[in-house]
Amino acid sequence: MLKNILIIDDEEKLRGLLARIVKSEGFHVIEAPDLKSGFKKLEHNDIDVVLCDVKLPDGNGVDFVSKIKESFPVVEVILLTAFGNISDGVQAMKNGAFDYIVKGDDNDRILPLLYKALEKSELQRKVVILEKRISDKFSFHTIIGKSKALQQVIELAKKVAVTDSTVLLTGETGTGKEVFAQAIHENSNRVGKSFVALNCSTFSKEILESELFGHKQGAFTGALKDKKGFIEEAHGGTLFLDEIGEMPIDLQAKLLRVLETNEYIPVGGTTVKKSNFRLIAATNRDLKAESEAHRFRSDLFFRLNIFEIKIPPLRERVKDIAPLAQSFAIQFSAKTNKKTVQIDADFLHKLETYQWPGNVRELKNVIERSVILVTNEILTQDLLPYEIQHQTVKDNKIVSAFSIGSVEKLHIQKVLNYTKGNKAETARLLEIGIATLYRKLDEYNIH
């Protein structure tokens, strides 16, 4: 893509000469005689680099740098001056200028500097795009699902996001607690700062303590150098502690102190450090019951439970299964370089009647497996795992193929088939009374 260079200089001949030099390198040049018209050019054109004189009729280029960087942070500015001034050069760099050079003396430096400034501008644009993609990925509008239960949770999360309050996300494994934590962070006043996530169930007590608080060199065997902890890394941003119910009791006391004072001491250290972060915690346990059973500190529970958001399991928001499945199908079709697969009605029906003990995570895994197996661009029920294909109904509820009830139903059906539907013979072979057989036929909806 053609790069746009803005040249601001009140001396027309010098400006024209500089423009010809820059154009000879294949760049598009836009010219302005003063700061006011230069700023208008910035507003109406996608400028990459500005070459700006220091002394202009309506102001000073050194001060103008700050205005440019405030409104157009990815634009780089190279200042040109007829007389070198060290204090001006220092101030220009402080204001965000890419460089400060003297006309005439540094002419040979202009083009090499221009290319370097363009490289930096291009890198900054890529960073902005990447940050936007990350922000979009974790924004609330990308959380898939229109069920009332999910929308109520999203509204709660939106309300607490703009505060600095501690949030406790509860719900079964696989419901998407980290997705909500990321969305809360991206919609808070800490957006742009660190989002640091740590799963408390992954580490032993000693390693978890080191991961949280950091350690000093020599604090324990293997501590060969100082290490920052997640609490320090989260300074200014958000610390997400997943599965906090698994944290050992003595570490809970240390975490509570950090939450109350913003102060902590690294393992093996003696100096108190400070960290200002927002805490979002998550658990699939009932922390109230855990605290009452003395398996979780009650004072920490009350500190965490300022604002609880309970994320509903997938089986309680069946309306969300179809859009989630479609989204995952598109995602994994692209990942496996296949044409986007379609979802068969029977396939979807099986998904919507399954209980999903692993929630959204399990659904995602099932769709990925099905997309890998599919050969004709349509997901059909024969691609589903056995336990989802072979569901049975008991008291209007779906029963897993691995449940005792499901096994019993299949066995009764097999014996009935063997006796060609003779119920008296079936009851004899099953060694149960005929009345019991009829009750079970009715219970399992066998005809």
Coordinates of C-alpha atoms in Angstrom, one line a residue:
M1 CA 0.0 0.0 0.0
L2 CA 1.3 3.5 -0.9
K3 CA 2.7 5.4 2.1
N4 CA 1.6 9.0 2.7
I5 CA 4.2 11.5 3.9
L6 CA 3.1 14.9 5.1
I7 CA 5.6 17.7 4.7
I8 CA 5.0 20.9 6.8
D9 CA 7.3 23.8 5.9
D10 CA 6.6 27.5 5.2
E11 CA 9.5 27.9 2.8
E12 CA 7.9 26.8 -0.5
K13 CA 11.2 26.1 -2.4
L14 CA 12.6 23.9 0.4
R15 CA 9.3 22.2 0.8
G16 CA 9.2 21.5 -2.9
L17 CA 12.7 20.1 -3.0
L18 CA 12.0 17.8 0.0
A19 CA 8.8 16.7 -1.7
R20 CA 10.7 15.7 -4.9
I21 CA 13.3 13.7 -2.9
V22 CA 10.5 11.8 -1.1
K23 CA 8.4 11.2 -4.2
S24 CA 11.5 9.8 -5.9
E25 CA 11.3 6.9 -3.4
G26 CA 7.8 6.1 -4.5
F27 CA 5.9 7.7 -1.7
H28 CA 2.8 9.9 -1.9
V29 CA 3.5 13.4 -0.6
I30 CA 1.1 15.9 0.9
E31 CA 2.3 19.4 1.5
A32 CA 1.2 22.1 4.0
P33 CA 2.7 25.6 4.7
D34 CA 1.8 25.9 8.4
L35 CA 0.6 23.9 11.5
K36 CA -3.1 24.7 11.1
S37 CA -3.3 23.4 7.5
G38 CA -1.0 20.6 8.4
F39 CA -3.3 19.4 11.1
K40 CA -6.3 19.5 8.7
K41 CA -4.3 17.3 6.3
L42 CA -3.8 14.8 9.1
E43 CA -7.5 14.8 9.8
H44 CA -8.5 14.1 6.2
N45 CA -5.7 11.8 5.1
D46 CA -4.2 8.5 6.4
I47 CA -0.7 9.9 7.1
D48 CA 2.2 7.6 8.0
V49 CA 5.0 10.0 8.7
V50 CA 5.2 13.8 9.1
L51 CA 8.3 15.8 8.2
C52 CA 7.8 19.1 10.0
D53 CA 9.8 22.3 10.3
V54 CA 10.4 23.6 13.9
K55 CA 9.9 27.4 13.2
L56 CA 6.5 28.0 11.5
P57 CA 4.3 31.1 11.2
D58 CA 1.6 29.9 13.5
G59 CA 3.6 27.9 16.1
N60 CA 6.5 25.7 17.1
G61 CA 6.9 22.2 15.6
V62 CA 8.3 20.9 18.9
D63 CA 5.0 21.7 20.7
F64 CA 3.1 20.4 17.6
V65 CA 4.5 16.9 18.1
S66 CA 2.5 16.5 21.3
K67 CA -0.8 17.5 19.5
I68 CA -0.1 15.0 16.7
K69 CA 0.8 12.1 19.0
E70 CA -2.3 12.8 21.1
S71 CA -4.7 12.6 18.2
F72 CA -2.8 10.3 15.9
P73 CA -0.6 8.0 18.1
V74 CA 0.6 5.8 15.2
V75 CA 1.9 8.7 13.1
E76 CA 5.7 9.3 13.4
V77 CA 7.1 12.8 13.3
I78 CA 10.6 13.9 12.2
L79 CA 11.4 17.5 13.0
L80 CA 13.6 19.6 10.8
T81 CA 15.3 22.8 12.0
A82 CA 17.6 25.4 10.4
F83 CA 19.6 25.7 13.6
G84 CA 20.3 22.8 15.9
N85 CA 19.3 23.4 19.5
I86 CA 20.0 20.7 22.1
S87 CA 17.1 21.7 24.5
D88 CA 14.7 21.7 21.6
G89 CA 15.9 18.3 20.5
V90 CA 15.5 16.9 24.0
Q91 CA 12.0 18.3 24.3
A92 CA 11.0 17.1 20.9
M93 CA 12.0 13.5 21.8
K94 CA 10.1 13.8 25.1
N95 CA 7.0 15.0 23.2
G96 CA 7.2 11.8 21.0
A97 CA 9.2 12.9 18.0
F98 CA 10.9 10.0 16.1
D99 CA 14.0 12.2 15.5
Y100 CA 15.2 15.8 15.3
I101 CA 17.6 16.8 12.5
V102 CA 19.3 19.9 11.1
K103 CA 18.5 21.0 7.6
G104 CA 21.5 20.9 5.3
D105 CA 23.8 19.2 7.7
D106 CA 21.7 16.1 8.0
N107 CA 20.2 15.8 4.5
D108 CA 21.8 12.4 3.9
R109 CA 19.9 11.2 7.0
I110 CA 16.4 12.1 5.9
L111 CA 15.6 9.1 3.7
P112 CA 17.1 6.5 6.0
L113 CA 15.2 8.1 8.9
L114 CA 12.0 8.2 6.9
Y115 CA 12.2 4.4 6.2
K116 CA 12.9 3.7 9.9
A117 CA 10.0 5.9 10.9
L118 CA 7.7 4.1 8.4
E119 CA 8.7 0.7 9.9
K120 CA 7.8 1.9 13.4
S121 CA 4.5 3.4 12.2
E122 CA 3.6 0.1 10.4
L123 CA 4.5 -1.9 13.6
Q124 CA 2.3 0.4 15.7
R125 CA -0.6 0.0 13.3
K126 CA -0.3 -3.8 13.5
V127 CA -0.3 -3.6 17.3
V128 CA -3.5 -1.5 17.3
I129 CA -5.2 -4.0 15.0
L130 CA -4.1 -6.9 17.2
E131 CA -5.3 -5.2 20.3
K132 CA -8.6 -4.5 18.6
R133 CA -8.9 -8.2 17.6
I134 CA -8.2 -9.3 21.2
S135 CA -10.7 -6.7 22.5
D136 CA -13.3 -7.9 20.0
K137 CA -12.7 -11.5 20.8
F138 CA -13.4 -11.0 24.5
S139 CA -16.2 -8.3 24.3
F140 CA -19.6 -9.2 25.6
H141 CA -21.2 -9.1 22.1
T142 CA -19.1 -12.0 21.0
I143 CA -20.5 -14.3 23.8
I144 CA -22.7 -16.5 21.8
G145 CA -26.3 -17.2 22.9
K146 CA -29.7 -15.5 23.1
S147 CA -31.3 -17.4 25.9
K148 CA -32.8 -15.4 28.7
A149 CA -30.6 -17.1 31.3
L150 CA -27.4 -16.1 29.5
Q151 CA -28.6 -12.5 28.7
Q152 CA -29.3 -11.9 32.4
V153 CA -25.8 -13.0 33.3
I154 CA -24.3 -10.7 30.6
E155 CA -26.2 -7.7 31.9
L156 CA -24.9 -8.4 35.4
A157 CA -21.4 -8.7 34.1
K158 CA -21.7 -5.4 32.1
K159 CA -22.8 -3.5 35.2
V160 CA -20.0 -4.7 37.4
A161 CA -17.4 -4.4 34.6
V162 CA -17.3 -0.6 34.9
T163 CA -16.6 -0.7 38.6
D164 CA -13.4 -1.9 40.3
S165 CA -15.2 -4.4 42.5
T166 CA -14.0 -8.0 43.1
V167 CA -16.1 -10.5 41.1
L168 CA -16.8 -14.2 41.9
L169 CA -17.8 -16.3 38.9
T170 CA -19.5 -19.5 39.8
G171 CA -20.8 -22.4 37.8
E172 CA -20.0 -25.8 36.5
T173 CA -16.8 -26.7 34.7
G174 CA -16.8 -25.7 31.1
T175 CA -19.5 -23.0 31.3
G176 CA -17.1 -20.2 30.1
K177 CA -16.0 -18.5 33.3
E178 CA -12.7 -17.3 31.8
V179 CA -14.5 -15.9 28.8
F180 CA -16.6 -13.8 31.1
A181 CA -13.6 -12.7 33.1
Q182 CA -11.8 -11.5 29.9
A183 CA -15.0 -9.7 28.8
I184 CA -15.3 -7.9 32.2
H185 CA -11.6 -6.9 32.0
E186 CA -12.0 -5.6 28.4
N187 CA -15.0 -3.5 29.4
S188 CA -13.4 -2.1 32.5
N189 CA -11.3 1.0 33.1
R190 CA -8.3 -1.3 33.2
V191 CA -8.6 -2.3 29.6
G192 CA -5.2 -2.1 27.9
K193 CA -3.5 -3.2 31.0
S194 CA -2.5 -6.8 31.9
F195 CA -5.0 -9.6 32.2
V196 CA -3.2 -12.4 34.1
A197 CA -4.9 -15.8 34.6
L198 CA -3.8 -18.5 37.0
N199 CA -5.5 -21.9 37.6
C200 CA -5.1 -22.7 41.3
S201 CA -5.8 -26.4 40.8
T202 CA -2.8 -26.8 38.5
F203 CA 0.0 -26.4 41.0
S204 CA 1.2 -27.8 44.3
K205 CA 1.1 -25.4 47.3
E206 CA 4.8 -24.4 47.0
I207 CA 4.7 -23.8 43.3
L208 CA 1.3 -21.9 43.5
E209 CA 2.8 -19.6 46.2
S210 CA 5.8 -18.9 44.0
E211 CA 3.6 -18.3 40.9
L212 CA 1.3 -15.9 42.9
F213 CA 3.8 -13.9 44.9
G214 CA 7.1 -14.5 43.0
H215 CA 10.3 -15.4 44.7
K216 CA 13.8 -14.2 45.4
Q217 CA 16.9 -15.9 44.1
G218 CA 17.9 -18.8 46.5
A219 CA 14.5 -18.9 48.2
F220 CA 14.3 -22.6 47.6
T221 CA 16.1 -25.3 45.6
G222 CA 15.9 -24.4 41.9
A223 CA 15.3 -20.7 42.5
L224 CA 18.3 -19.6 40.4
K225 CA 17.1 -16.0 39.9
D226 CA 14.4 -13.6 41.1
K227 CA 11.0 -14.3 39.5
K228 CA 8.0 -11.9 39.3
G229 CA 4.7 -13.4 40.5
F230 CA 1.3 -13.1 38.9
I231 CA 0.3 -10.5 41.5
E232 CA 3.1 -8.2 40.4
E233 CA 2.4 -8.9 36.7
A234 CA -1.2 -7.9 37.2
H235 CA -0.3 -4.4 38.6
G236 CA -2.7 -1.9 37.1
G237 CA -4.7 -4.7 35.4
T238 CA -6.7 -7.7 36.3
L239 CA -5.8 -11.0 38.1
F240 CA -8.0 -13.9 37.3
L241 CA -7.8 -16.8 39.7
D242 CA -9.6 -19.8 38.3
E243 CA -10.6 -22.7 40.6
I244 CA -9.9 -20.6 43.7
G245 CA -11.7 -23.2 45.8
E246 CA -8.6 -25.4 45.3
M247 CA -6.2 -22.9 47.0
P248 CA -4.6 -24.2 50.2
I249 CA -5.9 -22.6 53.4
D250 CA -2.6 -20.9 54.4
L251 CA -2.2 -19.3 50.9
Q252 CA -5.8 -18.1 51.3
A253 CA -4.7 -16.0 54.3
K254 CA -1.8 -14.5 52.3
L255 CA -4.1 -13.6 49.4
L256 CA -6.6 -12.0 51.8
R257 CA -3.9 -9.7 53.1
V258 CA -3.0 -8.6 49.6
L259 CA -6.6 -7.9 48.8
E260 CA -7.0 -5.8 52.0
T261 CA -3.6 -3.9 51.8
N262 CA -2.4 -4.3 48.2
E263 CA 0.9 -5.4 49.8
Y264 CA 2.8 -8.7 49.6
I265 CA 6.3 -10.2 50.2
P266 CA 7.8 -12.5 47.5
V267 CA 8.8 -16.0 48.7
G268 CA 12.2 -15.7 50.4
G269 CA 12.0 -11.9 50.4
T270 CA 12.0 -9.3 53.2
T271 CA 10.9 -6.2 51.3
V272 CA 7.2 -5.4 51.1
K273 CA 5.9 -4.8 47.5
K274 CA 2.7 -3.1 46.4
S275 CA 0.4 -4.1 43.6
N276 CA -2.9 -2.5 42.5
F277 CA -5.0 -5.0 40.6
R278 CA -8.6 -6.0 40.2
L279 CA -9.4 -9.6 41.3
I280 CA -11.8 -11.8 39.4
A281 CA -12.1 -15.3 40.9
A282 CA -13.9 -18.4 39.6
T283 CA -14.9 -21.7 41.1
N284 CA -17.2 -24.7 40.4
R285 CA -17.5 -25.3 44.2
D286 CA -20.0 -24.0 46.6
L287 CA -17.7 -21.7 48.6
K288 CA -20.3 -20.9 51.2
A289 CA -20.7 -24.6 52.0
E290 CA -16.9 -25.1 51.8
S291 CA -16.4 -22.2 54.3
E292 CA -19.0 -23.6 56.7
A293 CA -17.2 -27.0 56.5
H294 CA -13.9 -25.1 57.3
R295 CA -12.4 -26.1 54.0
F296 CA -12.3 -22.5 52.8
R297 CA -11.6 -19.4 54.8
S298 CA -14.9 -17.6 55.6
D299 CA -13.3 -14.2 55.7
L300 CA -11.8 -14.7 52.2
F301 CA -15.2 -16.0 51.0
F302 CA -16.9 -12.8 52.2
R303 CA -14.2 -10.7 50.6
L304 CA -14.6 -12.5 47.2
N305 CA -18.4 -12.7 47.3
I306 CA -18.9 -8.9 46.9
F307 CA -20.5 -9.5 43.5
E308 CA -21.3 -13.1 42.5
I309 CA -22.2 -14.0 38.9
K310 CA -23.5 -17.6 38.5
I311 CA -23.1 -18.8 34.9
P312 CA -25.9 -21.3 34.0
P313 CA -25.0 -24.7 32.7
L314 CA -25.6 -25.4 29.0
R315 CA -28.6 -27.8 29.7
E316 CA -30.5 -24.8 31.2
R317 CA -30.0 -22.7 28.0
V318 CA -30.9 -25.1 25.2
K319 CA -31.6 -22.2 22.9
D320 CA -27.9 -21.4 22.9
I321 CA -26.8 -24.9 21.6
A322 CA -27.6 -24.3 17.9
P323 CA -25.8 -21.0 17.5
L324 CA -22.8 -22.3 19.6
A325 CA -22.7 -25.5 17.4
Q326 CA -22.8 -23.4 14.2
S327 CA -20.1 -21.1 15.4
F328 CA -17.8 -24.0 16.4
A329 CA -18.6 -25.8 13.0
I330 CA -17.4 -22.7 11.1
Q331 CA -14.3 -22.3 13.3
F332 CA -13.2 -25.9 13.0
S333 CA -14.1 -26.1 9.2
A334 CA -11.6 -23.3 8.7
K335 CA -9.1 -24.9 11.0
T336 CA -9.2 -28.2 9.1
N337 CA -9.2 -26.5 5.7
K338 CA -12.7 -27.8 4.9
K339 CA -15.6 -26.1 3.2
T340 CA -18.0 -24.9 6.0
V341 CA -20.0 -27.9 7.1
Q342 CA -23.8 -27.8 7.7
I343 CA -25.6 -29.3 10.6
D344 CA -28.2 -31.9 10.0
A345 CA -31.6 -31.6 11.9
D346 CA -31.2 -35.0 13.7
F347 CA -27.6 -34.1 14.7
L348 CA -28.9 -30.8 16.2
H349 CA -31.8 -32.6 18.0
K350 CA -29.3 -35.0 19.7
L351 CA -27.2 -32.0 20.8
E352 CA -30.3 -30.2 22.2
T353 CA -31.5 -33.3 24.2
Y354 CA -28.2 -34.2 25.7
Q355 CA -27.4 -33.1 29.3
W356 CA -23.9 -31.7 28.6
P357 CA -22.1 -32.5 31.9
G358 CA -19.0 -30.8 30.4
N359 CA -21.1 -27.8 29.2
V360 CA -19.8 -25.5 26.4
R361 CA -16.3 -27.0 26.5
E362 CA -17.7 -30.5 25.9
L363 CA -19.9 -29.2 23.0
K364 CA -16.9 -27.5 21.4
N365 CA -14.9 -30.8 21.6
V366 CA -17.8 -32.8 20.2
I367 CA -18.2 -30.4 17.2
E368 CA -14.4 -30.5 16.6
R369 CA -14.4 -34.3 16.6
S370 CA -17.4 -34.4 14.2
V371 CA -15.9 -31.9 11.8
I372 CA -12.7 -34.0 11.6
L373 CA -14.8 -37.1 10.9
V374 CA -17.2 -35.7 8.3
T375 CA -16.7 -36.5 4.7
N376 CA -19.7 -34.9 2.9
E377 CA -19.9 -31.4 4.4
I378 CA -23.0 -32.3 6.5
L379 CA -22.8 -33.2 10.2
T380 CA -25.1 -36.2 10.8
Q381 CA -25.9 -38.0 14.1
D382 CA -23.7 -41.0 13.3
L383 CA -20.7 -38.7 13.8
L384 CA -21.6 -38.1 17.4
P385 CA -20.0 -39.9 20.3
Y386 CA -21.8 -43.1 21.4
E387 CA -23.3 -41.6 24.6
I388 CA -24.9 -38.7 22.7
Q389 CA -26.2 -41.0 19.9
H390 CA -27.8 -43.5 22.2
Q391 CA -29.8 -41.4 24.7
T392 CA -33.0 -42.7 26.2
V393 CA -35.9 -41.0 28.0
K394 CA -36.9 -41.6 31.6
D395 CA -39.5 -39.4 33.3
N396 CA -39.2 -37.0 30.4
K397 CA -35.5 -36.6 31.0
I398 CA -32.7 -37.7 28.7
V399 CA -30.6 -40.5 30.2
S400 CA -27.0 -41.2 29.2
A401 CA -26.2 -44.4 27.4
F402 CA -23.9 -45.2 30.3
S403 CA -26.6 -45.0 33.0
I404 CA -28.0 -48.1 34.7
G405 CA -31.5 -47.2 33.4
S406 CA -30.2 -47.1 29.8
V407 CA -28.5 -50.5 30.2
E408 CA -31.7 -51.9 31.7
K409 CA -33.9 -50.5 28.9
L410 CA -31.6 -52.0 26.2
H411 CA -31.5 -55.4 27.9
I412 CA -35.3 -55.5 28.1
Q413 CA -35.6 -54.5 24.5
K414 CA -33.2 -57.3 23.5
V415 CA -35.1 -60.0 25.4
L416 CA -38.4 -58.7 23.9
N417 CA -36.9 -59.0 20.4
Y418 CA -35.7 -62.5 21.3
T419 CA -39.2 -63.6 22.4
K420 CA -40.8 -61.8 19.4
G421 CA -42.8 -59.6 21.8
N422 CA -44.1 -62.3 24.1
K423 CA -44.3 -60.4 27.4
A424 CA -44.9 -63.5 29.6
E425 CA -41.8 -65.3 28.2
T426 CA -39.8 -62.0 28.5
A427 CA -40.7 -61.7 32.2
R428 CA -39.8 -65.3 32.8
L429 CA -36.4 -64.9 31.1
L430 CA -35.7 -61.7 33.0
E431 CA -36.8 -63.4 36.2
I432 CA -39.3 -60.7 37.2
G433 CA -43.0 -60.6 37.6
I434 CA -45.3 -59.7 34.7
A435 CA -46.6 -56.6 36.5
T436 CA -43.0 -55.4 37.1
L437 CA -42.3 -55.9 33.3
Y438 CA -45.3 -53.8 32.3
R439 CA -44.2 -51.1 34.8
K440 CA -40.8 -51.0 33.3
L441 CA -42.1 -51.0 29.7
D442 CA -44.2 -48.0 30.6
E443 CA -41.3 -46.3 32.5
Y444 CA -38.9 -46.7 29.5
N445 CA -41.5 -46.0 26.9
I446 CA -41.0 -49.4 25.2
H447 CA -43.8 -50.4 22.9

